[in-house]
CSV table of C-alpha atoms in Angstrom, one decimal:
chain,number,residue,atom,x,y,z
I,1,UNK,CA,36.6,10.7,-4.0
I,2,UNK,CA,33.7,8.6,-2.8
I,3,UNK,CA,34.9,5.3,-1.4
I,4,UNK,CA,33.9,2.2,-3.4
I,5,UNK,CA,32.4,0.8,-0.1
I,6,UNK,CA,29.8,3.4,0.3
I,7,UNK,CA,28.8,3.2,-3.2
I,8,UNK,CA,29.1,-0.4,-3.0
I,9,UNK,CA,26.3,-0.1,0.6
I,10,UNK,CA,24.5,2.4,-1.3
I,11,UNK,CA,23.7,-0.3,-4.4
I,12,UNK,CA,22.5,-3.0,-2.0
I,13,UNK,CA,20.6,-0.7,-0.3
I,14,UNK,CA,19.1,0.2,-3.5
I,15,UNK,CA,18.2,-2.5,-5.0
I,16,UNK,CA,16.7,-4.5,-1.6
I,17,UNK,CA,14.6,-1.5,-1.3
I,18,UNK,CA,13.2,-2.1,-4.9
I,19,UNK,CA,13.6,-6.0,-5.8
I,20,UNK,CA,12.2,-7.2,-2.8
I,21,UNK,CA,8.7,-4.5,-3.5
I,22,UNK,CA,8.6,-5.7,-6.9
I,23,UNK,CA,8.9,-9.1,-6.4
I,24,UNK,CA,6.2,-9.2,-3.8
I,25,UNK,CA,3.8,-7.5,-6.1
I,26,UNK,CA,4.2,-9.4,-9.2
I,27,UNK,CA,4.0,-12.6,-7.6
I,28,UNK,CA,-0.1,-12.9,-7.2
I,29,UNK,CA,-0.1,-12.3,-10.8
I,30,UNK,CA,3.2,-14.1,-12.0
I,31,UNK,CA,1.0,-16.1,-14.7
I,32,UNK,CA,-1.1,-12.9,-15.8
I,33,UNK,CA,2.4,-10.8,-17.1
I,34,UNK,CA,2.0,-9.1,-20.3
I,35,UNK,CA,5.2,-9.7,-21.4
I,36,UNK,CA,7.7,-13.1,-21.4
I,37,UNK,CA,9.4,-13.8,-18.4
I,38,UNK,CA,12.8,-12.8,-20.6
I,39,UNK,CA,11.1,-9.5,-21.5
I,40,UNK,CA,10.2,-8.8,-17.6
I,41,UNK,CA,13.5,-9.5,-16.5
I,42,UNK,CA,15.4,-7.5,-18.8
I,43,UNK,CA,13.0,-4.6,-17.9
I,44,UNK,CA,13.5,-5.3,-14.0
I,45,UNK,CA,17.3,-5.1,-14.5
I,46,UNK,CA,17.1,-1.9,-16.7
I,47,UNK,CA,15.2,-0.1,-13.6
I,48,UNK,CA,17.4,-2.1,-10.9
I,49,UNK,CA,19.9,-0.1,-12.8
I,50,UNK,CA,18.1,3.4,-12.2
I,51,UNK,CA,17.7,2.8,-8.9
I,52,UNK,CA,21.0,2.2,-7.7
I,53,UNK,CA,21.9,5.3,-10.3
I,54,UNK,CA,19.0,7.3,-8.5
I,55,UNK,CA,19.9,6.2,-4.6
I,56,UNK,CA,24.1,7.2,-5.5
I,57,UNK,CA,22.3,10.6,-6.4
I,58,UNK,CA,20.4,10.9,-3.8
I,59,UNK,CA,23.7,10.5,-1.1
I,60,UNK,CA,26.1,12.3,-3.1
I,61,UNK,CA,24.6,14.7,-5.5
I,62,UNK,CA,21.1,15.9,-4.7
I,63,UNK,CA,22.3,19.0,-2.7
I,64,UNK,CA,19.4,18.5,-0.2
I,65,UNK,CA,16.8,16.8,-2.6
I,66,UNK,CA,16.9,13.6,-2.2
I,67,UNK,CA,13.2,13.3,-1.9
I,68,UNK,CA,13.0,14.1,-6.2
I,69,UNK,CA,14.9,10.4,-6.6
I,70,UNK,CA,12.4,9.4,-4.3
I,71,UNK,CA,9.2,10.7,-6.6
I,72,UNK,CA,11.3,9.3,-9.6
I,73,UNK,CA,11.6,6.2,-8.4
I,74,UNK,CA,7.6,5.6,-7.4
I,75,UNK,CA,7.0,6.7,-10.6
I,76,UNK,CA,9.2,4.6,-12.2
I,77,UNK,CA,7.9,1.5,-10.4
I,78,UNK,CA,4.3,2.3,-11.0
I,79,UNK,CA,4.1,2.8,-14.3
I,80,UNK,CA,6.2,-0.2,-14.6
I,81,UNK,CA,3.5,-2.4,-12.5
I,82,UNK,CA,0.9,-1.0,-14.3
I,83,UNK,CA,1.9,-1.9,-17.5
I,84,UNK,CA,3.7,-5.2,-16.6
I,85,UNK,CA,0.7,-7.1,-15.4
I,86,UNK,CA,-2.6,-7.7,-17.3
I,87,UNK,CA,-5.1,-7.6,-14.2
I,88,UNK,CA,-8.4,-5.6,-13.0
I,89,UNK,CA,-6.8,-2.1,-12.1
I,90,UNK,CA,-8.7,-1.5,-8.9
I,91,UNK,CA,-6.8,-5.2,-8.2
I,92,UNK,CA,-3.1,-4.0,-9.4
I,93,UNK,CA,-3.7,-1.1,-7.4
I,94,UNK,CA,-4.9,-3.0,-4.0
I,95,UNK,CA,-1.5,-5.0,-4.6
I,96,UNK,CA,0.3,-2.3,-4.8
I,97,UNK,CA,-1.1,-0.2,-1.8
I,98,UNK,CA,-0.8,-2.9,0.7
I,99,UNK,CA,2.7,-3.9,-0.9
I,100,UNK,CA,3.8,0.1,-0.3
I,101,UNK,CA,2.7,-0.2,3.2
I,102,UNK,CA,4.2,-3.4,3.9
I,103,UNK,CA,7.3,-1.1,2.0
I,104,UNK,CA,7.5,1.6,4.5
I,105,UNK,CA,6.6,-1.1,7.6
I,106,UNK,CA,9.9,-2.5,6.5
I,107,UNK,CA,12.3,0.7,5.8
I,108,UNK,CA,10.7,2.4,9.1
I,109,UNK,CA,11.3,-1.2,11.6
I,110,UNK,CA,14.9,-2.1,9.6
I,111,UNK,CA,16.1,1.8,10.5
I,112,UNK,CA,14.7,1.3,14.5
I,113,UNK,CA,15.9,-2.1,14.9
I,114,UNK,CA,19.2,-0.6,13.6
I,115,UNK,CA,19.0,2.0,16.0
I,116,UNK,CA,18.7,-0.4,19.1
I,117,UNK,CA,21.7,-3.3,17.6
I,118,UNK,CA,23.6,-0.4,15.8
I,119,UNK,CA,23.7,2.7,17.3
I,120,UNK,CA,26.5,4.7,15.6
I,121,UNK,CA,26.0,3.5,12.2
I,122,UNK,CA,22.3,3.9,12.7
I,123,UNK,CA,22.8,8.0,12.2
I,124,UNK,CA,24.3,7.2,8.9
I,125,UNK,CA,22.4,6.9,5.5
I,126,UNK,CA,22.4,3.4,3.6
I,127,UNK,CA,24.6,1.7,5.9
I,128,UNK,CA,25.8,-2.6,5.6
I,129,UNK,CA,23.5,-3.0,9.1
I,130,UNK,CA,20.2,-1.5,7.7
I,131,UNK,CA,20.7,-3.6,4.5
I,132,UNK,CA,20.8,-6.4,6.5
I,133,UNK,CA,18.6,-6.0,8.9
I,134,UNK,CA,16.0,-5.4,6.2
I,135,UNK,CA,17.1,-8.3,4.4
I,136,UNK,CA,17.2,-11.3,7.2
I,137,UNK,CA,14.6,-9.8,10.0
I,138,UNK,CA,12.0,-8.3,7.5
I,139,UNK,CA,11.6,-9.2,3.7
I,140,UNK,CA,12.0,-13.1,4.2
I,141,UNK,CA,9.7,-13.3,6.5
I,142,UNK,CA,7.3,-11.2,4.8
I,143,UNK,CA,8.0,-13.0,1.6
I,144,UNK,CA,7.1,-16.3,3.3
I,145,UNK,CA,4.0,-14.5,4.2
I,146,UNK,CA,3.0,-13.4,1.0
I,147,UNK,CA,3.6,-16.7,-0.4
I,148,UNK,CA,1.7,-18.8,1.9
I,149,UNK,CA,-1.3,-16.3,2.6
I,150,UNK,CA,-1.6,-13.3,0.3
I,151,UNK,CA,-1.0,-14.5,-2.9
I,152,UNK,CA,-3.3,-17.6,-2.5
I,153,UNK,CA,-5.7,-15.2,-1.1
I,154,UNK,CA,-5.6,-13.0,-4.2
I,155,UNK,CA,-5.4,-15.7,-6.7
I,156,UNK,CA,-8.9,-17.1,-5.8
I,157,UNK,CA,-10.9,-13.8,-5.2
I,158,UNK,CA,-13.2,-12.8,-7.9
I,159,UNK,CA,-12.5,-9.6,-10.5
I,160,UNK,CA,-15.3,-7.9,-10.2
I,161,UNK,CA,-16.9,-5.1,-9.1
I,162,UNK,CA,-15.9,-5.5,-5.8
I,163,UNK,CA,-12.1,-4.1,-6.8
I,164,UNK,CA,-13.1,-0.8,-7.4
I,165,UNK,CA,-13.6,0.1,-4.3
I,166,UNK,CA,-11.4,-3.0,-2.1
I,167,UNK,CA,-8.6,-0.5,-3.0
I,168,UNK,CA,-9.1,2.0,-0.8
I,169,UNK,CA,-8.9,-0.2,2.2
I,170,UNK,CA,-4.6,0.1,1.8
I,171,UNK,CA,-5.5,3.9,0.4
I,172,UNK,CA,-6.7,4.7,3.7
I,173,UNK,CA,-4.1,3.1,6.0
I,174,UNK,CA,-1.4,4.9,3.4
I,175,UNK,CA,-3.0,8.2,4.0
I,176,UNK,CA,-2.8,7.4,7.5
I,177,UNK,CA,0.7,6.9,7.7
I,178,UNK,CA,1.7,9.7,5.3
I,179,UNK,CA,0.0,11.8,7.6
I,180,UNK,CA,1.8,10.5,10.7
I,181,UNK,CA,5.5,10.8,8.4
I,182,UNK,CA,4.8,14.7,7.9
I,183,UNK,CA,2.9,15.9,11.0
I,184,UNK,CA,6.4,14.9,13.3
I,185,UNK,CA,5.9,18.2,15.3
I,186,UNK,CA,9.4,19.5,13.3
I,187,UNK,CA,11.1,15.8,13.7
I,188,UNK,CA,13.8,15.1,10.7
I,189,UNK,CA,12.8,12.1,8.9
I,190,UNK,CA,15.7,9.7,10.5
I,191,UNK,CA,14.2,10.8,14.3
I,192,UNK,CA,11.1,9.5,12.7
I,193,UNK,CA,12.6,6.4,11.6
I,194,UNK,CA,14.2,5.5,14.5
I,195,UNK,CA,11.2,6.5,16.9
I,196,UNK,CA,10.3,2.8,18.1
I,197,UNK,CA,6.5,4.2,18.4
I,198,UNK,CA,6.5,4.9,14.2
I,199,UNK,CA,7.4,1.3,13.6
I,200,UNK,CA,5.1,0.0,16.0
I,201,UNK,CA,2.1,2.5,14.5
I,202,UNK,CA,3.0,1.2,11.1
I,203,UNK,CA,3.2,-2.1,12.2
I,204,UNK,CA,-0.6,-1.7,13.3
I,205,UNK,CA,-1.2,0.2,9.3
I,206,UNK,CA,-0.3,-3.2,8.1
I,207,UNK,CA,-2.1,-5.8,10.4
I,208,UNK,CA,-5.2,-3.7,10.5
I,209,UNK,CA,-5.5,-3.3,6.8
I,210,UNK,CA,-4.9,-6.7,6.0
I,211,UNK,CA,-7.3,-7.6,9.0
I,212,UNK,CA,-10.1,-5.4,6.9
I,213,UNK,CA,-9.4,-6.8,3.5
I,214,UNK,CA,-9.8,-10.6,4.5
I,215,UNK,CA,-12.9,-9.2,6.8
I,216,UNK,CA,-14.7,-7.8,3.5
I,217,UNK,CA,-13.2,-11.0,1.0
I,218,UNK,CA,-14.8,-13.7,3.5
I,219,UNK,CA,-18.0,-11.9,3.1
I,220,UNK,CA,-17.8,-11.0,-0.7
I,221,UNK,CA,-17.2,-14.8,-1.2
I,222,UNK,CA,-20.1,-15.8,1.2
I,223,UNK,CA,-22.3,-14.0,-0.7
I,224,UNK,CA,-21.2,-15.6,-4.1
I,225,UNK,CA,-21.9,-18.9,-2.4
């Protein structure tokens, strides 16, 4: 019988893996939904609800593929986005590249950190200490961020034609790093995660993407001036 601990680690785990992402990339468009804030809600529950069903899979059930709740879950997320907020696309889809990045910065540093402060429980799947970590050292932070400088940013920039291609700025970087995740020279994806050098490469992703965008937004909006 599974222990109501572990299901109860595996739940939080879940869901700060998903509200947290969600949160971060409805909030430049929180006035531009296309549904009430009730409706939005309920709908955010409902998948809060299959991911915690998806993540229990994926550590009890998957028989070695756990990486299908994985695809289930970006889909379900995406979709959701797309349909959730009434923006340019290229512009929903910036958001939600550089909010995937900042995604696997923070699931990549939370499981090294947790290597270094928690050792034995960092060999462990979806464990109290990575929760946590993830929760105090990463997402406020980074929602304080997004708060103070990227949603601002976003808000004022123009939506025009400019999005279709600003989106492959965070394309790139993600390629990037998906390229780095799956050419480990035959490393499991936890040695990967707890390889200091992986968090401080996606740490770089991050700044340098967000370094390009605000690069090319300063001089879109000089020449609109």
């Amino acid at each position: 019988m599974i222990p109501l601990y572990r299901i109860i680690e595996i739940c939080v785990y879940s869901l700060l893996n998903f509200l947290p992402f969600m949160a971060l990339a409805l909030c430049p468009f929180r006035s531009r939904l296309r549904f009430s804030v009730k409706i939005t809600v309920c709908i955010i529950v409902v998948i809060s609800f299959i991911q915690m069903g998806l993540g229990l899979w994926a550590a009890f059930f998957s028989g070695g593929k756990a990486a299908l709740a994985s695809v289930v879950s970006t889909a379900v997320y995406v979709v959701f986005y797309f349909i959730a907020v009434k923006v340019n696309f290229g512009k929903a889809l910036f958001t939600l590249l550089m909010i995937s990045n900042t995604a696997n910065f923070v699931v990549a540093a939370s499981k090294c950190i947790e290597g270094k402060i928690f050792p034995e429980l960092a060999v462990q799947s979806y464990r109290w200490s990575f929760s946590l970590i993830m929760l105090i050292v990463l997402w406020i932070p980074l929602f304080i961020y997004t708060k103070k400088v990227y949603t601002p940013a976003v808000e004022k920039e123009p939506t025009g034609i400019e999005w279709r291609y600003l989106w492959l700025i965070p394309a790139t970087f993600y390629l990037i790093w998906y390229y780095m995740l799956y050419n480990n020279n035959g490393k499991s994806s936890l040695e990967t995660a707890l390889d200091a050098g992986n968090a401080v490469f996606l740490l770089f992703i991050n700044v340098g993407a967000g370094i390009v965008y605000y690069v090319i937004a300063m001089l879109i909006n000089e020449q609109e001036k």
